[in-house]
Short mmCIF file of N, CA, C and O in Angstrom, two decimals:
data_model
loop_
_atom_site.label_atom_id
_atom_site.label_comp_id
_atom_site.label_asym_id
_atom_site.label_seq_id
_atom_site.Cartn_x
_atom_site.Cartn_y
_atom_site.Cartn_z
N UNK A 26 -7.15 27.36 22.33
CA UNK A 26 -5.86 26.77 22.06
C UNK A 26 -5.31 27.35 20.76
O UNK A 26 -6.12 27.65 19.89
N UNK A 27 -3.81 27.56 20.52
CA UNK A 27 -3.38 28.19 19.56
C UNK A 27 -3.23 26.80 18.53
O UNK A 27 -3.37 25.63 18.90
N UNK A 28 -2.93 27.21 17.36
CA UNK A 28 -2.39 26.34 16.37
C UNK A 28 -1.42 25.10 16.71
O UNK A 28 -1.47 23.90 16.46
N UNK A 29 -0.19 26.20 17.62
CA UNK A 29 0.78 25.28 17.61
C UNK A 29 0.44 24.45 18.99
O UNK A 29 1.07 23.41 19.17
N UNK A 30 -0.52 24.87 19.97
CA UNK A 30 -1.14 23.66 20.99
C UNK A 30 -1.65 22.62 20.54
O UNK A 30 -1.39 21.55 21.09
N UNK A 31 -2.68 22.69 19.19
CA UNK A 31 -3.25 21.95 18.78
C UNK A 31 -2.63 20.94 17.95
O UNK A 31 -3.08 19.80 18.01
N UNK A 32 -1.73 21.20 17.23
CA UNK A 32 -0.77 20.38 16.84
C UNK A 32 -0.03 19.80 17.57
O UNK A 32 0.42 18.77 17.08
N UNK A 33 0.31 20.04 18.60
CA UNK A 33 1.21 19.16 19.57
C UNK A 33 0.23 17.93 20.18
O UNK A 33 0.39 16.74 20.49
N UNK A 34 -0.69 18.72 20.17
CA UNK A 34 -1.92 17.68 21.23
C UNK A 34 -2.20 16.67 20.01
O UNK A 34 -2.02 15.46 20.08
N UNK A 35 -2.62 17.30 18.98
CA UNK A 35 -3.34 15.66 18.37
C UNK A 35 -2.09 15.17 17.46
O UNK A 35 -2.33 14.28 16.66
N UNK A 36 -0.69 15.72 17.54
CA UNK A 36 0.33 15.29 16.41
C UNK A 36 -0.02 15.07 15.14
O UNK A 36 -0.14 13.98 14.59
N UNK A 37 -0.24 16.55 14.49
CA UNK A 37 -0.66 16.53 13.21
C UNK A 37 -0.11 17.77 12.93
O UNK A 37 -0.31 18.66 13.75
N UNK A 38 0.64 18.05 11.81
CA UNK A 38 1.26 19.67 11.18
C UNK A 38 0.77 20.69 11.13
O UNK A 38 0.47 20.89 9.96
N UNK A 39 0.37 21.86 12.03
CA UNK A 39 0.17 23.17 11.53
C UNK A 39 -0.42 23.60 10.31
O UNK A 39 -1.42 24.31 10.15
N UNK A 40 0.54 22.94 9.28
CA UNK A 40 -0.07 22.74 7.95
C UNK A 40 -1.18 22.12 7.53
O UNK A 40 -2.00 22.73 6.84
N UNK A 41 -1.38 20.71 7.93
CA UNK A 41 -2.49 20.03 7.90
C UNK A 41 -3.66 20.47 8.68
O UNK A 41 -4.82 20.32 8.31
N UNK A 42 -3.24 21.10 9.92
CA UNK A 42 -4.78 21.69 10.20
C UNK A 42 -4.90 23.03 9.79
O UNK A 42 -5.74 23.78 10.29
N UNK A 43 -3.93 23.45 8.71
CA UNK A 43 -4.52 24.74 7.94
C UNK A 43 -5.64 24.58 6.98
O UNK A 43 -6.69 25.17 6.72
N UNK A 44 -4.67 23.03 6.35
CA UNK A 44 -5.65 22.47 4.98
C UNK A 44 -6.64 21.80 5.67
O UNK A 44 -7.50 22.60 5.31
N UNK A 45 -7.38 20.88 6.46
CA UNK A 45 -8.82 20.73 6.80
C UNK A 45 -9.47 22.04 7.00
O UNK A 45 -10.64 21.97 6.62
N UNK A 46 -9.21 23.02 7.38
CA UNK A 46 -9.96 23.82 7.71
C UNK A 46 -10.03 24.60 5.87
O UNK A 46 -11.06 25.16 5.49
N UNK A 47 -9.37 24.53 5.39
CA UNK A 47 -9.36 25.37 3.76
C UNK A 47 -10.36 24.26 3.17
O UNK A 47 -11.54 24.57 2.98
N UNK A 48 -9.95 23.09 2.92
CA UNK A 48 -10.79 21.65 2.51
C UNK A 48 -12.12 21.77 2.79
O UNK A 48 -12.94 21.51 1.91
N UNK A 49 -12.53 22.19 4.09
CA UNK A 49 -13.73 22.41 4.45
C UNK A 49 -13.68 20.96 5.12
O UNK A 49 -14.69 20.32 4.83
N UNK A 50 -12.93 20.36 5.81
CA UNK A 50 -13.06 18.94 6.53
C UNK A 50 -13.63 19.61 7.78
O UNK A 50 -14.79 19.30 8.07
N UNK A 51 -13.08 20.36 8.48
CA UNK A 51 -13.61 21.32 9.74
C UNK A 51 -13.83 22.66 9.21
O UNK A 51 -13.10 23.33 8.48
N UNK A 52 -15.37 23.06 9.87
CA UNK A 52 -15.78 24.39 9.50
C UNK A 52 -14.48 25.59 10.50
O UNK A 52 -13.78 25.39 11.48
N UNK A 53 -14.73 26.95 9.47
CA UNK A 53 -13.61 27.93 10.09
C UNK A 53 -13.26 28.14 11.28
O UNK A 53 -13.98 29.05 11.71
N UNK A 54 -12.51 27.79 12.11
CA UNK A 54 -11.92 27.85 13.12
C UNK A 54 -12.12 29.19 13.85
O UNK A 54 -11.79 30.17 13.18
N UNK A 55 -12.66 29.47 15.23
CA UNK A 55 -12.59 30.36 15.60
C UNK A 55 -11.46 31.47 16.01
O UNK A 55 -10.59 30.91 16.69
N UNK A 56 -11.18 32.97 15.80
CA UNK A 56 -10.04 33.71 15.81
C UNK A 56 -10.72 34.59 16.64
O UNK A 56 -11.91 34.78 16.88
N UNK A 57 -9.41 35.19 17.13
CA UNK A 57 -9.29 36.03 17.96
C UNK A 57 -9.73 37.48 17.49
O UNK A 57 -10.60 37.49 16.62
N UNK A 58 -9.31 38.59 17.89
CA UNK A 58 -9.94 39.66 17.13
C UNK A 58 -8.64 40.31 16.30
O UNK A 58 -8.74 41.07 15.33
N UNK A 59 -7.45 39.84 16.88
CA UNK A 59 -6.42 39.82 15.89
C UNK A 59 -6.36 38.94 14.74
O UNK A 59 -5.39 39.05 13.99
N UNK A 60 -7.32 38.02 14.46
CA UNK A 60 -7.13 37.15 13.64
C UNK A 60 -6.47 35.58 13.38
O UNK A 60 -6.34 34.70 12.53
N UNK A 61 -6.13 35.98 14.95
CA UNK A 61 -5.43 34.28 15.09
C UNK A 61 -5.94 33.01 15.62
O UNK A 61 -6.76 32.89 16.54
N UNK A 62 -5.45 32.19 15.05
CA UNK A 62 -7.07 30.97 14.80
C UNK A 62 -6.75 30.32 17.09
O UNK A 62 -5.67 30.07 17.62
N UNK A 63 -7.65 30.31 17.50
CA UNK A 63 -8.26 30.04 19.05
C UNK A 63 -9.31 29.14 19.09
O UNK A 63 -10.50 29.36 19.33
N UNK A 64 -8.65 27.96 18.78
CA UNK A 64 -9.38 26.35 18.69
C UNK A 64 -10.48 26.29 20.14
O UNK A 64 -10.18 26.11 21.32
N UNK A 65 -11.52 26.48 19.65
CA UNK A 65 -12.42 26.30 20.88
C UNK A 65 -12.84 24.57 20.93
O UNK A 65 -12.39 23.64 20.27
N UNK A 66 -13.63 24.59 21.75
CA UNK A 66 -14.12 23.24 22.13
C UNK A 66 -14.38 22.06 21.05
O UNK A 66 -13.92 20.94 20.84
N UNK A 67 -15.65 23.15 20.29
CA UNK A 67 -16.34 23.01 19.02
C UNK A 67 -15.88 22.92 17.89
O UNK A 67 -16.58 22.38 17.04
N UNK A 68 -14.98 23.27 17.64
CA UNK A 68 -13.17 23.15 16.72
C UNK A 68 -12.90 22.19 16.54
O UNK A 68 -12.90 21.46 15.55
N UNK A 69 -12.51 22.04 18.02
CA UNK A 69 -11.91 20.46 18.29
C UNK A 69 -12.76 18.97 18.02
O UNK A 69 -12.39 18.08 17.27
N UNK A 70 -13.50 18.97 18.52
CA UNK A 70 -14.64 18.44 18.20
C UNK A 70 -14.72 18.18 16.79
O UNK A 70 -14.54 16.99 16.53
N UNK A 71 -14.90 18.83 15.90
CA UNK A 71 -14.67 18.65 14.30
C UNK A 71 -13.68 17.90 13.89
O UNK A 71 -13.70 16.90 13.18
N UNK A 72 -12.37 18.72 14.61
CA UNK A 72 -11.27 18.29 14.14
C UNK A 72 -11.13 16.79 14.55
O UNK A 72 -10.89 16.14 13.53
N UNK A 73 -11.18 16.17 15.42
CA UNK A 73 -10.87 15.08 15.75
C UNK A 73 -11.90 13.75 15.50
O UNK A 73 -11.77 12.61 15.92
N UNK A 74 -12.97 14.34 14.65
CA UNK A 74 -14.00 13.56 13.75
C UNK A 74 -13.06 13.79 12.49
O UNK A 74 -12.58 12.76 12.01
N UNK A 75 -12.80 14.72 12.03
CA UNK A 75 -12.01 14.59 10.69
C UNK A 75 -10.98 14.09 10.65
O UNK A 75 -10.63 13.71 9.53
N UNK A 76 -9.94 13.82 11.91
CA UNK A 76 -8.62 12.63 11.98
C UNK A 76 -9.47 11.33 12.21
O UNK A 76 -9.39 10.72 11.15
N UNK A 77 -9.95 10.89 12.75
CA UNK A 77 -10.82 10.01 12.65
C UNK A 77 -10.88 9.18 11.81
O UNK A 77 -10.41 8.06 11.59
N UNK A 78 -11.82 10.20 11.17
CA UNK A 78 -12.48 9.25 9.52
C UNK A 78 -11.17 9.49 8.36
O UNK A 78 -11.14 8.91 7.28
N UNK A 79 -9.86 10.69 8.93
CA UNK A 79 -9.06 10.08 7.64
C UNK A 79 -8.22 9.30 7.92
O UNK A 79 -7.64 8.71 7.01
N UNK A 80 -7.90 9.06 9.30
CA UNK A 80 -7.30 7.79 9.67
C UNK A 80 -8.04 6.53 9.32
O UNK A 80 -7.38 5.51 9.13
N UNK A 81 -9.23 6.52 9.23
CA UNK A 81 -10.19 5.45 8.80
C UNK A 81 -10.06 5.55 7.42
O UNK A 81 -10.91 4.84 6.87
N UNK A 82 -9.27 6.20 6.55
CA UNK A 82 -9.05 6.03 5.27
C UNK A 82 -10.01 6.26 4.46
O UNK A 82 -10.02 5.76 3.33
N UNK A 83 -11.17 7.21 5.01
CA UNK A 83 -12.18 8.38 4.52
C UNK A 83 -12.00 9.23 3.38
O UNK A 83 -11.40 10.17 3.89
N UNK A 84 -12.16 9.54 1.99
CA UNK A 84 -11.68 10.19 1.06
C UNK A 84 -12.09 11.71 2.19
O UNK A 84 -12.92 11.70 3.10
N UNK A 85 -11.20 12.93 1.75
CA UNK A 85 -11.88 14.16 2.03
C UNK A 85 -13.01 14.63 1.55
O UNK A 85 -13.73 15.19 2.38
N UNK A 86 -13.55 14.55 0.05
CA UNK A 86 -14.55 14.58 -0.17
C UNK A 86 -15.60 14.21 0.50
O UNK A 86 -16.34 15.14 0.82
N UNK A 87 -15.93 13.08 0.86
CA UNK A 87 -16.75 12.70 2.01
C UNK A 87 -16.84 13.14 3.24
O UNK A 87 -17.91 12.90 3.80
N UNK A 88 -15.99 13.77 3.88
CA UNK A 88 -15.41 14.20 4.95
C UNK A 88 -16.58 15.47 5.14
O UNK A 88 -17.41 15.68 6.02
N UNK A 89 -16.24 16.17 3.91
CA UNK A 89 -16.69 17.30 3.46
C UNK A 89 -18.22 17.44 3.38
O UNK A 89 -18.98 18.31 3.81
N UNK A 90 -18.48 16.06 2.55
CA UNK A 90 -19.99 15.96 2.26
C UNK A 90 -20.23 15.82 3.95
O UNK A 90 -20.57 16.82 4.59
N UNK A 91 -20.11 15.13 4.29
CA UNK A 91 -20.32 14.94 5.96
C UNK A 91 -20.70 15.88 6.62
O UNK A 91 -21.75 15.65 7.23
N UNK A 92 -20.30 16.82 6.75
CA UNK A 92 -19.57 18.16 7.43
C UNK A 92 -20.82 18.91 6.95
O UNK A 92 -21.52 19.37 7.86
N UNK A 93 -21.30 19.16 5.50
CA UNK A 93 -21.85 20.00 4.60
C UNK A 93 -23.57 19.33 4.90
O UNK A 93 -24.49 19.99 4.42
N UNK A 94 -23.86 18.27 5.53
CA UNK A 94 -25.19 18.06 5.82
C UNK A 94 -25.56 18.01 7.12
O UNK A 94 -26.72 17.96 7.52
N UNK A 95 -24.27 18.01 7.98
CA UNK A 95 -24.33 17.83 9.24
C UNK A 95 -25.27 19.47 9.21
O UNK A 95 -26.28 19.95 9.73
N UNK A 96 -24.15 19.90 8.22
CA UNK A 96 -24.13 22.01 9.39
C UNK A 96 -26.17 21.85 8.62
O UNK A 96 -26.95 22.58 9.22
N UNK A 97 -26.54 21.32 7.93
CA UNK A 97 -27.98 21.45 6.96
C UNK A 97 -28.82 21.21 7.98
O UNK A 97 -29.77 21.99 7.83
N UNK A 98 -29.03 20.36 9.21
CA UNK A 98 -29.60 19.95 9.83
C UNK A 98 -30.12 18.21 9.96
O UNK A 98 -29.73 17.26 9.29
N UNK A 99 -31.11 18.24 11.03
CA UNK A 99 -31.87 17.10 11.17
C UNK A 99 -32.37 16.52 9.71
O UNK A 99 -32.13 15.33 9.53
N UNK A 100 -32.81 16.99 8.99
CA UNK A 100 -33.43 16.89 7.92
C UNK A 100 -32.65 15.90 7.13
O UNK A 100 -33.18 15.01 6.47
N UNK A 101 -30.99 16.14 7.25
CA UNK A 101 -30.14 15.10 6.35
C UNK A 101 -29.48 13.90 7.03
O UNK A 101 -28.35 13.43 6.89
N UNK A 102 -30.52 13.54 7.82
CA UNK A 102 -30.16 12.31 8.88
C UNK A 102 -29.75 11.27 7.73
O UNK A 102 -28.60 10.99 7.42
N UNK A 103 -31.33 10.58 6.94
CA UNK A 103 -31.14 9.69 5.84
C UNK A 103 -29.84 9.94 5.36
O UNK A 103 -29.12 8.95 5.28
N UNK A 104 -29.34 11.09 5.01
CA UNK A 104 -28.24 11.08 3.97
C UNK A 104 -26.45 10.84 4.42
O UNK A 104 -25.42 10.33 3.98
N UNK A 105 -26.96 11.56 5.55
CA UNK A 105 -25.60 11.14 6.65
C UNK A 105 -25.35 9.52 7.00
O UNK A 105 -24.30 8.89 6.85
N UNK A 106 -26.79 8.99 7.56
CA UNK A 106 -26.87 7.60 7.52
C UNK A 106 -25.88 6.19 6.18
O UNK A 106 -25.11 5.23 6.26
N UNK A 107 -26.60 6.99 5.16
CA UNK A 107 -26.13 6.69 3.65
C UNK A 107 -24.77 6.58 3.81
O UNK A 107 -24.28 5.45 3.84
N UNK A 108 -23.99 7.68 3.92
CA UNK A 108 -23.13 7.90 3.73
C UNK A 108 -21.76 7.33 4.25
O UNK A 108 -20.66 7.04 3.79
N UNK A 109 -22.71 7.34 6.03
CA UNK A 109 -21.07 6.69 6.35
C UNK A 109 -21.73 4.84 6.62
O UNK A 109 -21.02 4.02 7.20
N UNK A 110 -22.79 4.58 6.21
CA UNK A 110 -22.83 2.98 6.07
C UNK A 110 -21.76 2.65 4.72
O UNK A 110 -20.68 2.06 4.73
N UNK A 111 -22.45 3.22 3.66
CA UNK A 111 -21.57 3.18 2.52
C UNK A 111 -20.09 3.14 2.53
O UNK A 111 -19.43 2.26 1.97
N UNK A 112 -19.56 4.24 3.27
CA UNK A 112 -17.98 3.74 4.25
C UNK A 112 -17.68 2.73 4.95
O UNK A 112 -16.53 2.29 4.85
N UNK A 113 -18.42 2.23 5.65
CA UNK A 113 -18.29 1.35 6.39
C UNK A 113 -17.98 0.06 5.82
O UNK A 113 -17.05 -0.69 6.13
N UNK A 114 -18.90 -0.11 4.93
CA UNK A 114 -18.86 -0.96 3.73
C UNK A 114 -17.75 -1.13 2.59
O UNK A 114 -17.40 -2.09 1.90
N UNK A 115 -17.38 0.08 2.66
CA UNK A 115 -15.93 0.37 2.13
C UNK A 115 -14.79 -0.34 3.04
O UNK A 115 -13.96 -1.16 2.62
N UNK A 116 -14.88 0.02 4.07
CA UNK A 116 -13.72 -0.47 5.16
C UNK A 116 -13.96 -1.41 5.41
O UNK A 116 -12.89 -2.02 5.48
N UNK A 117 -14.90 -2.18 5.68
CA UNK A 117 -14.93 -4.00 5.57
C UNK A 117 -14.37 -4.39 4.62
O UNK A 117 -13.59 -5.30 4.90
N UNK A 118 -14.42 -3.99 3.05
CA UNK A 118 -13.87 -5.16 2.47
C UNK A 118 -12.85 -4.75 2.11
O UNK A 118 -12.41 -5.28 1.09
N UNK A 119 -11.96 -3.59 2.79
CA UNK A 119 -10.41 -3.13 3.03
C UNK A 119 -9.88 -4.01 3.90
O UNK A 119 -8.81 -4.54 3.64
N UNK A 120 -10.62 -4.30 5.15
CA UNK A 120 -10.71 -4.96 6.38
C UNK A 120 -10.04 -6.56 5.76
O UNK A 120 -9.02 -7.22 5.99
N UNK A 121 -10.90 -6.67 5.15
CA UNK A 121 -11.42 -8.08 4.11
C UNK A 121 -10.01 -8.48 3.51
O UNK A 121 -9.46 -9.54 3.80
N UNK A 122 -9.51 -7.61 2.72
CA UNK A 122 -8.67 -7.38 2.01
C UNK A 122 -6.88 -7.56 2.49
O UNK A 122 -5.94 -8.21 2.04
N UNK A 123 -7.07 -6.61 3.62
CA UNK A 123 -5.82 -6.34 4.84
C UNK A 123 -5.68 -8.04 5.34
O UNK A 123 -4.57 -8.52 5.11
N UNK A 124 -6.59 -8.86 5.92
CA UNK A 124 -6.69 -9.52 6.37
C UNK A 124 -6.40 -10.79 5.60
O UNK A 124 -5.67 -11.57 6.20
N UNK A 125 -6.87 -11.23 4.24
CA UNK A 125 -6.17 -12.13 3.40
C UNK A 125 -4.70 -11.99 3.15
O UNK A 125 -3.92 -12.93 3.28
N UNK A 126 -4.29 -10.48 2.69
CA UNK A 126 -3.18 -10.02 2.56
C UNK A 126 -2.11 -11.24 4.13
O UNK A 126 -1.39 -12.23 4.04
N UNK A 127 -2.52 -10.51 5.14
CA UNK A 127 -1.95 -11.11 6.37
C UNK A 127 -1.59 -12.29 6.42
O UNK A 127 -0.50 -12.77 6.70
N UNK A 128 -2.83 -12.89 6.07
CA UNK A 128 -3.07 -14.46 6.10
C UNK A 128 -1.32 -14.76 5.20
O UNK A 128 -0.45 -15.55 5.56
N UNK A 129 -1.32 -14.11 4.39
CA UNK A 129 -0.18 -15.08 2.80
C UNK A 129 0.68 -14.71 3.42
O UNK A 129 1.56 -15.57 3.45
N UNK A 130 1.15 -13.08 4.46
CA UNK A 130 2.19 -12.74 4.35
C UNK A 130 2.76 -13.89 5.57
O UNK A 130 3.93 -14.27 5.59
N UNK A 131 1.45 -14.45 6.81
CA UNK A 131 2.01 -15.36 7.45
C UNK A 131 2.61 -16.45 7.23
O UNK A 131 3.62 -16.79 7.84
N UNK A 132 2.04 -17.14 6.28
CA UNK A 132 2.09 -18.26 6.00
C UNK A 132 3.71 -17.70 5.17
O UNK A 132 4.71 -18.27 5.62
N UNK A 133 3.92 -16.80 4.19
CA UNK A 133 5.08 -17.29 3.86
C UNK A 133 6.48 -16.76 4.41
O UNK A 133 7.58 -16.81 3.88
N UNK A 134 5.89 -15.98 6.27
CA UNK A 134 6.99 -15.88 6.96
C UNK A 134 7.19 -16.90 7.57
O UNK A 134 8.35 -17.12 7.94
N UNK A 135 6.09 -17.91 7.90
CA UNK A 135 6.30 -19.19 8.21
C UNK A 135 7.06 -20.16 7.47
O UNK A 135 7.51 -21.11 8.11
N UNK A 136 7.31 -20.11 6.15
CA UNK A 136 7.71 -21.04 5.20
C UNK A 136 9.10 -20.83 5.18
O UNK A 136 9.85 -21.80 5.11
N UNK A 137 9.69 -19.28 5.24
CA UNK A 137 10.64 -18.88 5.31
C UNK A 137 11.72 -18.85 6.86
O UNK A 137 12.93 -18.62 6.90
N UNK A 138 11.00 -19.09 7.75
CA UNK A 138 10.96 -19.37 8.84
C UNK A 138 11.58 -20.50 9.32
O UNK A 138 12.50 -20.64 10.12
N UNK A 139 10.73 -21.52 8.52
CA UNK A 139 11.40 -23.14 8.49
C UNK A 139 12.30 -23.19 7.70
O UNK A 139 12.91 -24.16 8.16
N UNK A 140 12.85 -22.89 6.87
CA UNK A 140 13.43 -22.75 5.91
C UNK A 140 15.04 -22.28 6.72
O UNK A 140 16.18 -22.65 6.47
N UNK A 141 14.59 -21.47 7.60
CA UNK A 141 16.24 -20.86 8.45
C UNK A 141 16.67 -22.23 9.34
O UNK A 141 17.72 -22.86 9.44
N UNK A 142 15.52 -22.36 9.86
CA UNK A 142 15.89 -23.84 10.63
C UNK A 142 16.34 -25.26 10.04
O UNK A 142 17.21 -25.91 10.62
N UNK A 143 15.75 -25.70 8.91
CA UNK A 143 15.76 -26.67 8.36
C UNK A 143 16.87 -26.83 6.99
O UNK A 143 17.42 -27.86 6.60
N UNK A 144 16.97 -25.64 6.51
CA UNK A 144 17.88 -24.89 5.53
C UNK A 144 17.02 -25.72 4.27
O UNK A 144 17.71 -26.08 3.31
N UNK A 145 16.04 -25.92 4.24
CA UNK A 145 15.14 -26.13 3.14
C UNK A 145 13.92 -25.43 3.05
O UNK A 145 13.03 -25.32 3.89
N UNK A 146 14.02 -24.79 1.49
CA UNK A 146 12.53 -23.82 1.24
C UNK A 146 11.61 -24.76 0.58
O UNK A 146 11.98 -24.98 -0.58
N UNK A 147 10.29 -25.54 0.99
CA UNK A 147 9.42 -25.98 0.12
C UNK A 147 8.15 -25.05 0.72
O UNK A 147 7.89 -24.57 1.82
N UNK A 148 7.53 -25.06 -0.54
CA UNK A 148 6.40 -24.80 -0.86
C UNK A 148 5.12 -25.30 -0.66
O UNK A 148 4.21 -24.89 -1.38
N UNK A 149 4.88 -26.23 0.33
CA UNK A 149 4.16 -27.45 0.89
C UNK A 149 2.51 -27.05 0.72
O UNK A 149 1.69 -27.85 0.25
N UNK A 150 2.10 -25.29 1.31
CA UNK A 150 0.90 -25.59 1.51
C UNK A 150 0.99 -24.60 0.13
O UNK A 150 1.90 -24.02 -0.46
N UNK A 151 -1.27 -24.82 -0.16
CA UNK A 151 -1.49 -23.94 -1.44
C UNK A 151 -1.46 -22.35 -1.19
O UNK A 151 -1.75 -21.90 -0.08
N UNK A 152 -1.23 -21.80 -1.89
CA UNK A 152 -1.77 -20.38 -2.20
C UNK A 152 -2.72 -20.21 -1.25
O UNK A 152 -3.60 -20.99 -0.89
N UNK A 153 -2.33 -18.59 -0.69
CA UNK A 153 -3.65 -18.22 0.32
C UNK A 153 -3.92 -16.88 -0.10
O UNK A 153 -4.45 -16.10 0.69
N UNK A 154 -3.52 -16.46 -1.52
CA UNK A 154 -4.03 -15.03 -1.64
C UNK A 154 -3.70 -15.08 -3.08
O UNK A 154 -2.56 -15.18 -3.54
N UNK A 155 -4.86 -15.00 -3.79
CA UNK A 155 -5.26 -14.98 -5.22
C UNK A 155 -3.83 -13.56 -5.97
O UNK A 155 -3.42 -13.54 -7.13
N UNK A 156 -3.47 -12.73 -4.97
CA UNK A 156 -2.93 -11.54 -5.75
C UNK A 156 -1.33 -12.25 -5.48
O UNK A 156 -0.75 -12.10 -6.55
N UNK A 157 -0.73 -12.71 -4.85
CA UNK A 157 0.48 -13.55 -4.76
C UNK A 157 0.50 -14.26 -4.96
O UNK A 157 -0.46 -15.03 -5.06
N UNK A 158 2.16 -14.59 -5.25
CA UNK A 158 2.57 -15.51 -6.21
C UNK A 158 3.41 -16.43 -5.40
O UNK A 158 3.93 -15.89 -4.43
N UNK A 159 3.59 -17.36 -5.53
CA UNK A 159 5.18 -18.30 -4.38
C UNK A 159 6.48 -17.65 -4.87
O UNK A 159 6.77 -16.82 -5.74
N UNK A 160 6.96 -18.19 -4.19
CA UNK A 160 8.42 -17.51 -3.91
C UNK A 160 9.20 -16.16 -3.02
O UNK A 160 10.42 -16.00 -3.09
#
């Protein structure tokens, strides 16, 4: 697949799958003998572990480290293991986080809500998110 197939297919910029592949998020892309990059299977495959985990809000660095013990072998199972538990762990208490967020923003589309109906704003229940404020 050419560049611009591959960009259409996973909707991501030309550009951006220039830079994973420069980043080292996906190892060098296979080329033709003219030099033009011919996304094989195994490409793809990379590539769509590296949208993945940065859609999962994955630093690249990690991405990278990932990538850089995978190509090392069996040997860096432990470390791969490590690595994306440690993410994981990251994204729970994003998860964690997203999810209180939600909680306040409901409650005070609810408040505001009654408020269209009733044409009165009170403030009735407590605080549901330590980082907001009423009003």
């Amino acid at each position: 697949m050419t560049i611009k197939q591959v960009s259409e297919k996973y909707g991501v910029s030309q550009d951006t799958l220039r830079y994973y592949e420069k980043a080292g998020l996906v190892p060098e892309v296979t080329r033709t003998a003219s030099g033009i990059r011919d996304y094989q299977q195994t490409d793809l495959n990379w590539l769509e572990l590296a949208l993945c985990m940065r859609n999962a809000g994955l630093p690249v660095n990690v991405i990278v480290e990932y990538r850089r013990l995978y190509q090392q072998g069996d040997s860096t199972i432990p470390q791969r293991l490590k690595l994306l538990t440690d993410q994981r762990e990251d994204l729970l208490a994003m998860q964690e986080q997203i999810t209180q967020t939600l909680e306040r923003l409901n409650y005070k589309i609810s408040v505001y809500e009654r408020a269209v109906e009733t044409g009165e704003l009170s403030w009735d229940e407590p605080v549901k998110c330590s980082a907001c404020a009423d009003g």
